[in-house]
Coordinates of C-alpha atoms and ligand atoms in Angstrom, one line a residue:
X1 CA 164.8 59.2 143.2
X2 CA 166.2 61.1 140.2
X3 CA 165.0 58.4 137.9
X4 CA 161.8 57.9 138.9
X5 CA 161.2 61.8 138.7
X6 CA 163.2 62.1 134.9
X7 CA 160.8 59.2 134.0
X8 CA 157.6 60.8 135.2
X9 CA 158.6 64.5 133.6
X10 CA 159.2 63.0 130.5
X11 CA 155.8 61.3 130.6
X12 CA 154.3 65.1 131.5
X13 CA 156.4 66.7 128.7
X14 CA 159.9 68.3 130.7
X15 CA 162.3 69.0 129.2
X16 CA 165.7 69.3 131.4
X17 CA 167.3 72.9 131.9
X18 CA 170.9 73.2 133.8
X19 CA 171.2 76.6 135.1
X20 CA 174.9 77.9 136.5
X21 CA 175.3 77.5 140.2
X22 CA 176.8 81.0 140.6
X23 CA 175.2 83.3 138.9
X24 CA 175.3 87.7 139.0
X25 CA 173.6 88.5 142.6
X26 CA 171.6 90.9 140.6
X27 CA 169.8 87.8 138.7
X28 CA 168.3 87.1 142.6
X29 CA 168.2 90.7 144.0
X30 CA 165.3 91.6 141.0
X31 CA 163.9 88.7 141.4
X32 CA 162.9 87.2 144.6
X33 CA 163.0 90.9 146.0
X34 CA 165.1 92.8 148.0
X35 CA 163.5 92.3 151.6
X36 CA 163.0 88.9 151.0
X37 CA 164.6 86.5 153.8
X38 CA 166.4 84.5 151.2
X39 CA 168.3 87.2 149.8
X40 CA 169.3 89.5 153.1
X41 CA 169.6 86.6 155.3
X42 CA 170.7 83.1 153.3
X43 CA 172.1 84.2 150.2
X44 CA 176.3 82.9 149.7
X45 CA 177.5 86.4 148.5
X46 CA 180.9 86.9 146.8
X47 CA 183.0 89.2 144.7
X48 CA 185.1 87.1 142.4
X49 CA 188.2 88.4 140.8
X50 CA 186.7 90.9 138.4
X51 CA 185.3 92.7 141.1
X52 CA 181.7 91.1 140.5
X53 CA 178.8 90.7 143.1
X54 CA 178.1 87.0 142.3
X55 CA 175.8 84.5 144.3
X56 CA 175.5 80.8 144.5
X57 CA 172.3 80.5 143.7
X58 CA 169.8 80.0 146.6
X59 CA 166.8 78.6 144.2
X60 CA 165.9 78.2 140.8
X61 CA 163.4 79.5 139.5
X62 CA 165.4 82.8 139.2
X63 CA 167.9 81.6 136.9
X64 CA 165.5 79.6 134.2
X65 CA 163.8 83.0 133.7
X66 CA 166.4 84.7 133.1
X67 CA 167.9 81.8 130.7
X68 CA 164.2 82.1 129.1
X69 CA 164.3 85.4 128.6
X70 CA 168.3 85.4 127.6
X71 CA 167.4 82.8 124.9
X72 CA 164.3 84.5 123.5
X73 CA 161.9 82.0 124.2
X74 CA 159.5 85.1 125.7
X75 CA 159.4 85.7 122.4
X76 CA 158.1 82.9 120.9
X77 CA 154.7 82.5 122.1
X78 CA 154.3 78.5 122.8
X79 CA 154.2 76.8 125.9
X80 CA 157.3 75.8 127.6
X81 CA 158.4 73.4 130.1
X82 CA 161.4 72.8 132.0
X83 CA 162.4 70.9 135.4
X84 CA 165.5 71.1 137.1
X85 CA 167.4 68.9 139.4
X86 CA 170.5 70.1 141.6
X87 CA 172.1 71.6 144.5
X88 CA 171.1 74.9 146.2
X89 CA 172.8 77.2 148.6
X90 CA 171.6 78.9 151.6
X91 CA 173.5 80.5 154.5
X92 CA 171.2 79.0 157.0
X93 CA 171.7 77.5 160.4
X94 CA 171.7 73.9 160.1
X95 CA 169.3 71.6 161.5
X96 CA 167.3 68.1 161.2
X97 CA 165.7 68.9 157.6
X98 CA 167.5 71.9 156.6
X99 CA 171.5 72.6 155.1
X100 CA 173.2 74.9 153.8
X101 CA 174.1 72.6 150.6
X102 CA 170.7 70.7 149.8
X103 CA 169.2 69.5 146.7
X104 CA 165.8 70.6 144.7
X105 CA 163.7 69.5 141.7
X106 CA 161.8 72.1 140.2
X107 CA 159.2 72.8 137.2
X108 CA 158.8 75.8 135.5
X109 CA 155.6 75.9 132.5
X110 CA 155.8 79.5 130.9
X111 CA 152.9 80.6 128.6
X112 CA 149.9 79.6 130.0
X113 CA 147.3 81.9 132.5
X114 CA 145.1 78.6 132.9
X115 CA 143.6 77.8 136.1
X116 CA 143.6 73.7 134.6
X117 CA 147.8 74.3 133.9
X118 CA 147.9 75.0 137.8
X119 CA 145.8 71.9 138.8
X120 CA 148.0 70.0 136.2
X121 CA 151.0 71.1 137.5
X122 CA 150.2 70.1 141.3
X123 CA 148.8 66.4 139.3
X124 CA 152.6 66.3 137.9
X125 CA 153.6 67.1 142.2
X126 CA 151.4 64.4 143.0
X127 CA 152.6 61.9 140.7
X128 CA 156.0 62.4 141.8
X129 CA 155.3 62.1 145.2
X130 CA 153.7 58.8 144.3
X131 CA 156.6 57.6 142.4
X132 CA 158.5 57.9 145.3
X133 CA 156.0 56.1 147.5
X134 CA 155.6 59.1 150.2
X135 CA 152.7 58.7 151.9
X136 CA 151.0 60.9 154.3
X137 CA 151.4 64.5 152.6
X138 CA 149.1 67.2 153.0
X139 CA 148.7 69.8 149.9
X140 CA 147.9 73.2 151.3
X141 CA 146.4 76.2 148.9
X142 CA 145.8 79.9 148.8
X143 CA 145.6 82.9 146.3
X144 CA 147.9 85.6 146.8
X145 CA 145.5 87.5 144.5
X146 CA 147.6 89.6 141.4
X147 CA 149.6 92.6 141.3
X148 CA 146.9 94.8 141.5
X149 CA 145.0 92.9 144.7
X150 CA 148.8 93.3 146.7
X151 CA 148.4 96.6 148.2
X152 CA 145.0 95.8 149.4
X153 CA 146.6 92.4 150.6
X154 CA 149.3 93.9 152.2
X155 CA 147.2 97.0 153.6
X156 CA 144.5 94.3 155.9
X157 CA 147.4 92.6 157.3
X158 CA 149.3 95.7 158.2
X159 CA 145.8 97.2 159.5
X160 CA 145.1 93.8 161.4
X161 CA 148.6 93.9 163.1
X162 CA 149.5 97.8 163.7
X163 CA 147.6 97.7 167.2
X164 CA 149.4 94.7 168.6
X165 CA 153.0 95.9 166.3
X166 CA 155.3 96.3 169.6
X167 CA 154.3 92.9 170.4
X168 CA 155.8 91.1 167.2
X169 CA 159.3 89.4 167.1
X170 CA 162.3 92.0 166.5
X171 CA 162.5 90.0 162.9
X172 CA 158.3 90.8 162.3
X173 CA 159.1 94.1 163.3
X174 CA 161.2 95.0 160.7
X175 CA 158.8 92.7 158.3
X176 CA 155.8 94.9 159.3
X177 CA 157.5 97.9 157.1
X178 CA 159.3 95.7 154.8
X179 CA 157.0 92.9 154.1
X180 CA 154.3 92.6 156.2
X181 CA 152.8 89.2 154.4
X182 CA 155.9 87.4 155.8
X183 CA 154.5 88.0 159.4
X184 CA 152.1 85.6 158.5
X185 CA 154.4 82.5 158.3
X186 CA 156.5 83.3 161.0
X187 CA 157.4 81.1 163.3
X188 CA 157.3 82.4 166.5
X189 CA 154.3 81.4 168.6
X190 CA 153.3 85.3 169.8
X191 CA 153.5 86.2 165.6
X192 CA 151.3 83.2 165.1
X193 CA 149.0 84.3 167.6
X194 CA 148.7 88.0 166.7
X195 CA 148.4 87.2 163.0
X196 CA 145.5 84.2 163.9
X197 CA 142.9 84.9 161.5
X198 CA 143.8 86.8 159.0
X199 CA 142.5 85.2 155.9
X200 CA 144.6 86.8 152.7
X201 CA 142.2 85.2 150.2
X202 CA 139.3 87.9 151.3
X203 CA 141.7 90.9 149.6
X204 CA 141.8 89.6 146.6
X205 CA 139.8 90.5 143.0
X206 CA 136.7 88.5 141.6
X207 CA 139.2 87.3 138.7
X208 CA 141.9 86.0 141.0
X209 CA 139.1 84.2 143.1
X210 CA 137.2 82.8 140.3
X211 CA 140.5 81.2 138.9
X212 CA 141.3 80.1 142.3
X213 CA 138.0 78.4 142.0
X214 CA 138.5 76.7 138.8
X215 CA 142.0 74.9 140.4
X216 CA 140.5 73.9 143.3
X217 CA 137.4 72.3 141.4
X218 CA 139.7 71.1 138.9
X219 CA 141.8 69.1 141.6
X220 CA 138.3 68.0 143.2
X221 CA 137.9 66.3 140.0
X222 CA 141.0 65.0 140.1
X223 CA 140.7 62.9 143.1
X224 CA 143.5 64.9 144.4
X225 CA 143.4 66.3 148.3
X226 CA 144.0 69.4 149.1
X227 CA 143.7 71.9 152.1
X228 CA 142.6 75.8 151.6
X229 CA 144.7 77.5 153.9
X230 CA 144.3 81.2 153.9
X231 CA 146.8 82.1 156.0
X232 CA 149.6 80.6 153.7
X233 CA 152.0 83.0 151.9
X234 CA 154.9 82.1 150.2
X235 CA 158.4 83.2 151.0
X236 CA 158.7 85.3 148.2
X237 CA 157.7 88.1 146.2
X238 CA 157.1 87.1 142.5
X239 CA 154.0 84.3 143.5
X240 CA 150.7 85.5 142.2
X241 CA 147.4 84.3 142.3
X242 CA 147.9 80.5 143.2
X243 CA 150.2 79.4 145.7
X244 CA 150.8 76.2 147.3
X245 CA 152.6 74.2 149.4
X246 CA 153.2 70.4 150.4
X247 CA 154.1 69.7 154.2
X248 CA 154.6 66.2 156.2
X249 CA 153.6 65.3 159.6
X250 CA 157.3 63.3 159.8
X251 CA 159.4 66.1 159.1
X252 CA 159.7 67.8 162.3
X253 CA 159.9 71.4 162.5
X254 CA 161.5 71.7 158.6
X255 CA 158.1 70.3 157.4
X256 CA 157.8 71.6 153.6
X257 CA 158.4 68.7 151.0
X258 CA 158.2 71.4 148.7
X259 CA 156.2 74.6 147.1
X260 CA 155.3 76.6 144.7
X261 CA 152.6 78.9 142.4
X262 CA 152.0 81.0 140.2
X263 CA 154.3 83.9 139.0
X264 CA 152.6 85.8 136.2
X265 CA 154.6 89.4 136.3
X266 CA 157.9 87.8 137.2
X267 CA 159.2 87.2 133.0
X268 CA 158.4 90.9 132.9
X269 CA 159.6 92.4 136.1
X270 CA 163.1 90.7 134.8
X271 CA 163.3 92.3 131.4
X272 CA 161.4 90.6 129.0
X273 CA 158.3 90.1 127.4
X274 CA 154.9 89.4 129.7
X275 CA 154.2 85.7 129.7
X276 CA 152.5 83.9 132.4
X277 CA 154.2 81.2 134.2
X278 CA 153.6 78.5 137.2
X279 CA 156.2 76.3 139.2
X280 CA 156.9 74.2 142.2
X281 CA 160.5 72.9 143.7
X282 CA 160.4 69.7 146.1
X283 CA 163.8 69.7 148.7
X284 CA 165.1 66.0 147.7
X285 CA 166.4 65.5 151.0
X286 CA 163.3 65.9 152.7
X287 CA 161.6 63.8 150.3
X288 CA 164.0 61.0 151.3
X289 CA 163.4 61.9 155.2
X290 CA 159.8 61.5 154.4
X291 CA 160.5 58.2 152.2
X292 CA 161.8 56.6 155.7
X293 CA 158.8 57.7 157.8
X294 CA 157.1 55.4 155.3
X295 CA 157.7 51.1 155.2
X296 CA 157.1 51.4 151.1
X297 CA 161.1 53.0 150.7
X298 CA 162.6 49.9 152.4
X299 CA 160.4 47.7 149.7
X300 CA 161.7 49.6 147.2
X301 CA 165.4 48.9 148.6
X302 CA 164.6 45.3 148.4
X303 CA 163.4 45.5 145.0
X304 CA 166.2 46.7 143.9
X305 CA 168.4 44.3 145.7
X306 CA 166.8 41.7 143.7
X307 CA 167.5 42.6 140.8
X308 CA 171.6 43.0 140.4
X309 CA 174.3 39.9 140.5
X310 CA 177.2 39.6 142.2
X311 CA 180.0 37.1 140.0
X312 CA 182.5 35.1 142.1
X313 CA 185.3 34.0 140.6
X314 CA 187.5 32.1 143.3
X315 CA 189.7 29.9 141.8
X316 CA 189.3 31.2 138.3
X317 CA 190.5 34.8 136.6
X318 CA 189.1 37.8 137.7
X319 CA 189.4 39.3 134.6
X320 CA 187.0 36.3 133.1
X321 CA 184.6 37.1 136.1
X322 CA 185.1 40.8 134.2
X323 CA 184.3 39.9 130.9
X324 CA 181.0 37.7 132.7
X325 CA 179.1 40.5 134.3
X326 CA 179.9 42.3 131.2
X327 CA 177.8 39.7 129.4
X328 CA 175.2 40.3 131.9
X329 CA 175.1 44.2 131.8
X330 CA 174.4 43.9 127.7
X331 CA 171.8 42.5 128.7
X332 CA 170.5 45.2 130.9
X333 CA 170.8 43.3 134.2
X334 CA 173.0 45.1 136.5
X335 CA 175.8 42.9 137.6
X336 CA 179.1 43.4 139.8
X337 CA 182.3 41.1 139.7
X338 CA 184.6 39.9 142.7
X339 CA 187.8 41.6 142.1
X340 CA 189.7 40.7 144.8
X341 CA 191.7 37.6 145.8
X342 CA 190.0 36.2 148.1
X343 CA 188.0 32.7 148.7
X344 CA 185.0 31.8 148.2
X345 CA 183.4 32.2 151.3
X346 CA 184.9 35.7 151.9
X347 CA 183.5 36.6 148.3
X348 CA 179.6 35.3 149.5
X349 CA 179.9 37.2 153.0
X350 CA 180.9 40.4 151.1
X351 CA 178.0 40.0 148.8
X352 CA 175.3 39.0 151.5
X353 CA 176.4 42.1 153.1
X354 CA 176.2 44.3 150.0
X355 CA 172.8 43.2 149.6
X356 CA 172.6 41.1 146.2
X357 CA 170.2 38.5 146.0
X358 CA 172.2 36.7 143.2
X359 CA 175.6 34.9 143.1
X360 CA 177.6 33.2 139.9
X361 CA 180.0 31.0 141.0
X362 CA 182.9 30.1 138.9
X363 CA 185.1 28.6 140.5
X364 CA 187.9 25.4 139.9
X365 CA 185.6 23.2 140.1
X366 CA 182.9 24.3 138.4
X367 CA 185.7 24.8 135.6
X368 CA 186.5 21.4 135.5
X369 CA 183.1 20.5 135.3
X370 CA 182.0 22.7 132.9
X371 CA 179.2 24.6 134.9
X372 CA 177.8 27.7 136.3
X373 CA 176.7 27.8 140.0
X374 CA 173.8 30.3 140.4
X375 CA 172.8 30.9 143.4
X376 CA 169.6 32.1 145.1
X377 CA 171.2 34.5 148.4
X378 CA 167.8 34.7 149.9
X379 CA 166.6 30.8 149.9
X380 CA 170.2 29.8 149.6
X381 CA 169.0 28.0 146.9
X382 CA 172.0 27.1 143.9
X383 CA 171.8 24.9 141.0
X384 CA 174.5 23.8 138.4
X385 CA 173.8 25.3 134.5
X386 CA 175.8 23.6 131.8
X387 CA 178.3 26.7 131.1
X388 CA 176.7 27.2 128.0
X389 CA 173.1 27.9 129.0
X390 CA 173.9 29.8 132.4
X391 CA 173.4 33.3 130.9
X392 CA 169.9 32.2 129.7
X393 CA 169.2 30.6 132.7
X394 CA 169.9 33.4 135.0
X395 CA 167.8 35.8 133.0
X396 CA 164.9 33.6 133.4
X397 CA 165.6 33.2 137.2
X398 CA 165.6 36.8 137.5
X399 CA 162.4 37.4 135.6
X400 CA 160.5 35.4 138.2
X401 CA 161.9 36.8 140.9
Ligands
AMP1 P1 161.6 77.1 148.9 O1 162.4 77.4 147.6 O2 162.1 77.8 150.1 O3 160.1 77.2 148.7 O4 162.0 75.6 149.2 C1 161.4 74.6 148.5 C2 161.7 73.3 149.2 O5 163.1 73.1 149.3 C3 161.3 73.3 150.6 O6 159.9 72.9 150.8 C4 162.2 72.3 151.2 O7 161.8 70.9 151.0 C5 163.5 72.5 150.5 N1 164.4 73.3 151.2 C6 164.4 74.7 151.3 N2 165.5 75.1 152.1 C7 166.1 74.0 152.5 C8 167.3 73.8 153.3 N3 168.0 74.8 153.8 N4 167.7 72.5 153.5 C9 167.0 71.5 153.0 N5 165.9 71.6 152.2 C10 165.5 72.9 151.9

């Protein structure tokens, strides 16, 4: 899964950024806000031997802005891109599709207020969903409007809900005064119900809908399907203007492949200079939940299968079987060497069950006779190669197959 996705963000222009996995609390605090779920309910929080509030970081889009902004590249004015790939921490309560230890890829663009670098960021989503042969997503949208349209946003949905307040969960309750926009993605059924048709997306300015406009045009041209949804907000604070999300009728109750949207004031609200930026981070274990729901994974496995060799060496030294598949690794074909003592038939069972399609044989015999056996796992096919010619041989074997 990781290379398919480093292949496909080099082909969009990514370039990788590591961020530390513990990182001053402060850096998620500012950031994600303080009444956000994430950071008063799932954030690991420590004080390490200095004394210091640090936190292992809970997402990542925190910690590249405040690398971006650490490194100057605020200041510099182009457009930048960055993906990430790693662990994340939240102090949640495990279940099917969500841990407490689980791994993200995410993509950060800074420096452009385009409505087209939104659709092209859900295309780059898209691809990698494709890459990864997941079938059967749904994209859902919505504007969030910007900093301005919030109060007003927040306002209707506080207005909508204050008659029917004593009837929220004990969690919406305190989200009514904190952040009411939460409310809306509750999950309780009697929040869902009080909060049923509330549509966000009529709050917001004539600039914020008319880019919201462009990116849904933009991705109509695109071929790519999408979902308005205006009762989606986002789990945070820092999304402006666009905001999306990527659910999958396999998943169960955990069903968000991923998410993401625009952030335009967050660079600034963190210290540094105003620059527009847009972003999405996919959950990889979900992604490979959703990759089993789907027959395309298991062909995938097979695939791969077919491609590596597995050298047997009974009755001949391992360490020649050693020196072999190193032969066959120059030449870029992955390859794996008995290394026990062991004979022959124990060495085929062991790679039948490891899955390679592809044996070498070297054993006495074959010494004395001055071949290679290669054989074919799947037709239990074998043929004899003159030892000279059994490298070239195999590698056009494998081409065809
Ligand atoms: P978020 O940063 O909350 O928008 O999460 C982005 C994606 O990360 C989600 O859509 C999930 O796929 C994944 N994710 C979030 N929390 C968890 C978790 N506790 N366990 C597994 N995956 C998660």
């Amino acid at each position: 899964m990781e290379e398919t996705a480093r292949r496909v963000l080099k082909l969009h222009g990514f370039r990788e950024i590591r961020t530390p996995l513990f990182e001053e609390s402060a850096v998620f605090t500012s950031s994600l806000g303080e009444a956000a779920e994430i950071v008063t309910k799932q954030m690991y929080l420590f004080e390490d031997r200095g004394g210091r509030k640090v936190a292992l970081r809970p997402e990542g889009t925190a910690s590249v802005v405040r690398a971006f902004i650490e490194h100057g590249l605020d200041k510099s004015g182009g457009l930048t891109r960055f993906y990430y790939m790693g662990p994340m921490f939240r102090a949640e309560r495990p279940q099917a599709g969500r841990r407490r230890q689980f791994h993200q890829l995410g993509v950060e663009v800074f420096g452009s207020a385009s409505p087209y670098q939104d659709a092209e960021v859900l295309l780059l989503l898209v691809r990698l969903l494709k890459g990864w042969d997941v079938r059967g997503w749904v994209l859902k949208l919505n504007s969030l409007g910007c900093r301005q349209d919030r109060e007003a946003i927040i306002e209707q949905v506080r207005a909508k809900l204050s008659p029917h307040r004593q009837k929220l969960c004990e969690d919406c309750q305190v989200r009514f005064e904190k952040n009411p926009l939460r409310i809306l993605d509750c999950k309780e059924s009697r929040c869902q119900e009080l909060s049923f048709g509330i549509d966000v997306s009529t709050a917001v300015c004539g600039a914020c809908r008319d880019h919201f406009e462009k990116v849904s045009r933009t991705l109509g041209r695109l071929k790519i399907p999408f979902e308005k949804d205006p009762h989606m907000v986002r789990g945070l604070d820092y999304y402006t203007r666009t905001a999306f999300e990527v659910i999958h009728g396999g998943l169960g109750a955990q069903n968000a492949l991923g998410g993401g949207g625009r952030y335009d004031d967050l660079v600034e609200l963190m210290g540094g200079s105003p620059v527009p930026a847009v972003g999405f981070a996919v959950g990889l274990e979900r992604v490979l939940m959703a990759q089993e729901t789907s027959s395309g994974a298991a062909q995938g496995a097979v695939a791969d299968r077919a491609a590596a060799v597995f050298v047997s060496t009974a009755g001949s030294d391992i360490t020649d079987g050693l020196q072999w598949v190193e032969l066959l690794r120059e030449k870029g074909i992955p390859a794996v060497a008995n290394l026990e003592e062991r004979p022959l038939k124990r060495q085929l069972e062991q790679a039948d069950k490891w899955g390679f399609q592809w044996v070498v044989i070297r054993g006495e015999m074959e010494r004395e006779k001055g071949v290679f056996v290669v054989k074919n796992m799947a037709s239990r096919s074998q043929e004899e190669i003159p030892e000279k010619m059994w490298l070239n041989v195999l590698q056009k074997r494998l081409n065809r197959s």
